[in-house]
C-alpha atoms as a printed R data frame, in Angstrom:
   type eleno elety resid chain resno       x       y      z
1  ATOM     1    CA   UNK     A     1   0.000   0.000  0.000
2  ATOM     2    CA   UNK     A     2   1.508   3.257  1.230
3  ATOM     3    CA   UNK     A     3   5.284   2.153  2.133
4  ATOM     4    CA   UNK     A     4   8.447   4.413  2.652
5  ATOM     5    CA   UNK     A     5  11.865   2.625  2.812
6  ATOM     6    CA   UNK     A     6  14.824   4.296  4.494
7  ATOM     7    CA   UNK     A     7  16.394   6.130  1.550
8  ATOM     8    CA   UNK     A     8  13.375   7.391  0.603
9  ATOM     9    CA   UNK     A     9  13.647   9.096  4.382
10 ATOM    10    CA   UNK     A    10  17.072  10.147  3.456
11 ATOM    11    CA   UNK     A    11  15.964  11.673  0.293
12 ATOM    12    CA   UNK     A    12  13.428  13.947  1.893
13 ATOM    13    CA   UNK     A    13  15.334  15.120  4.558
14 ATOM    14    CA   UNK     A    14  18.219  16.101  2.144
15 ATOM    15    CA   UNK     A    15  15.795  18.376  0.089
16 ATOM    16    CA   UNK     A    16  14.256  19.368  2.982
17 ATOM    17    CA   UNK     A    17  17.862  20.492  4.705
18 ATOM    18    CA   UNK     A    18  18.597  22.329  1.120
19 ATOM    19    CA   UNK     A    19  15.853  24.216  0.558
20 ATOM    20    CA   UNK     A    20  14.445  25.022  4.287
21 ATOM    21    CA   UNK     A    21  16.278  27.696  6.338
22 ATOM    22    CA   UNK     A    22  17.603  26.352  9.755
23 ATOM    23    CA   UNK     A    23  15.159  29.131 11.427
24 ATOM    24    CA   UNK     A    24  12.176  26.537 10.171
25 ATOM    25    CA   UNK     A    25  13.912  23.384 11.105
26 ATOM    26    CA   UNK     A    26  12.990  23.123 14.814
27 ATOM    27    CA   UNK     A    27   9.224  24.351 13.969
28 ATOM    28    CA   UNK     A    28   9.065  21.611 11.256
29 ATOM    29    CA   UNK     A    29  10.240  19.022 13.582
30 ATOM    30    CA   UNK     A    30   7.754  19.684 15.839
31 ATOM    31    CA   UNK     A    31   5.309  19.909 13.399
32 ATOM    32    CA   UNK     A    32   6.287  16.444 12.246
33 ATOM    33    CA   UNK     A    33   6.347  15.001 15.601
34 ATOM    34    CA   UNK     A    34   2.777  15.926 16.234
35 ATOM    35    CA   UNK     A    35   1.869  14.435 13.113
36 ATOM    36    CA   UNK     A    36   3.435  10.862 13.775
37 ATOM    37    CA   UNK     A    37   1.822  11.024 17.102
38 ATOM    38    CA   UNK     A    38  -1.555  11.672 15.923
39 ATOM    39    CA   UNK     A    39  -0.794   8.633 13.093
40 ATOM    40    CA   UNK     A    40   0.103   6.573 15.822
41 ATOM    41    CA   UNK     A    41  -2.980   6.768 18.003
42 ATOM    42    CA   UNK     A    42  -5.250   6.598 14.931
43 ATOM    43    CA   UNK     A    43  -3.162   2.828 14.064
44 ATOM    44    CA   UNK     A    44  -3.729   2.108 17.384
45 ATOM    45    CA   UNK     A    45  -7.227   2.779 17.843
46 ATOM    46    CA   UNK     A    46  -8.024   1.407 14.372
47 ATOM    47    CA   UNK     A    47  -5.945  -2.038 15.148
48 ATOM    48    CA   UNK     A    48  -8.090  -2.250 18.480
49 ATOM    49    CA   UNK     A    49 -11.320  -1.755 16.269
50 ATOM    50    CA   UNK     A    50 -10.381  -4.332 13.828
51 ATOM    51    CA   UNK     A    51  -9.436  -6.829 16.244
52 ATOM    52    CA   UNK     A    52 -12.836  -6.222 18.318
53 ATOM    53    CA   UNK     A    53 -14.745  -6.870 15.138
54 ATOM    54    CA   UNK     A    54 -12.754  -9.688 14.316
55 ATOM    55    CA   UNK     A    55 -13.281 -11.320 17.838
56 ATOM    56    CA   UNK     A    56 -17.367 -10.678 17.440
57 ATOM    57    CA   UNK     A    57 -17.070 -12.440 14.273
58 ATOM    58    CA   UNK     A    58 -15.477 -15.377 15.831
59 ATOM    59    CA   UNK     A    59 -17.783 -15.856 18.137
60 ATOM    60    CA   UNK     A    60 -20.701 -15.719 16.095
61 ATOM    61    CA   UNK     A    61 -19.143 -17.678 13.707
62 ATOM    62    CA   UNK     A    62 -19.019 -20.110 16.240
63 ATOM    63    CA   UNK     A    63 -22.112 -20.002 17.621
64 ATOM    64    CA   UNK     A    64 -23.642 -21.033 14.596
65 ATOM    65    CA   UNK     A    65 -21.346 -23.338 13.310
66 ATOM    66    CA   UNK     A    66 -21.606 -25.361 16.648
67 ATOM    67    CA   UNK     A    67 -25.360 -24.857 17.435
68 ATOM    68    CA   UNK     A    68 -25.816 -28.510 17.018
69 ATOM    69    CA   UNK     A    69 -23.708 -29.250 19.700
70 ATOM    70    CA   UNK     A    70 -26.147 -28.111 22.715
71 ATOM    71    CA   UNK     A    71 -27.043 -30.473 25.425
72 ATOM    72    CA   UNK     A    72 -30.821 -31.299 23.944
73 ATOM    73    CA   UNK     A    73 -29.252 -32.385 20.569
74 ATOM    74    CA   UNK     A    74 -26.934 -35.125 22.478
75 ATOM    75    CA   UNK     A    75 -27.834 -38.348 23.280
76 ATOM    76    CA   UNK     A    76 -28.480 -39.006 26.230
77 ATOM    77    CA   UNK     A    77 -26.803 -41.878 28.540
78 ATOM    78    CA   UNK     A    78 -29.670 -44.108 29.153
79 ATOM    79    CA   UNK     A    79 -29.921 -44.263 25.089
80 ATOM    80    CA   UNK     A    80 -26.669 -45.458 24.256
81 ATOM    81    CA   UNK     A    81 -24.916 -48.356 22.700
82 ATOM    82    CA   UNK     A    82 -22.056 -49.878 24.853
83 ATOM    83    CA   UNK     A    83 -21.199 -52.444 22.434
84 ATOM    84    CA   UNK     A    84 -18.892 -51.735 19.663
């Protein structure tokens, strides 16, 4: 999807040290350390999401897949065969 390797990292901080003035440097930074804060919640939050939906699907996934298993649908002991 959306993936940045390390010397594409490299190459934006390059042009970014050529054509920004050092007076903008420590406002960027902090600028860009709000940002990847604010990405990082939103991953985190949306992973948590996901994996709550994921976990209600299991479970009624499960719930219908082993309905036939309640105690009515079993037989019971006085019904069964000991000989095999």
């Amino acid at each position: 999807m959306f993936s940045i390797g390390f010397f594409e990292i490299i190459l934006i901080f390059v042009i970014a040290v050529i054509l920004l003035k050092p007076e903008d440097w420590p406002n960027l930074l902090h600028q860009g350390g709000r940002l990847f804060k604010r990405i990082r919640i939103f991953s985190h939050h949306l992973q948590r999401s996901f994996d709550a939906a994921l976990e209600a699907s299991e479970i009624q996934n499960f719930d219908k897949k082993d309905r036939h298993l309640s105690p009515k649908s079993l037989p019971s002991k006085d019904s069964s065969d000991d000989t095999l």
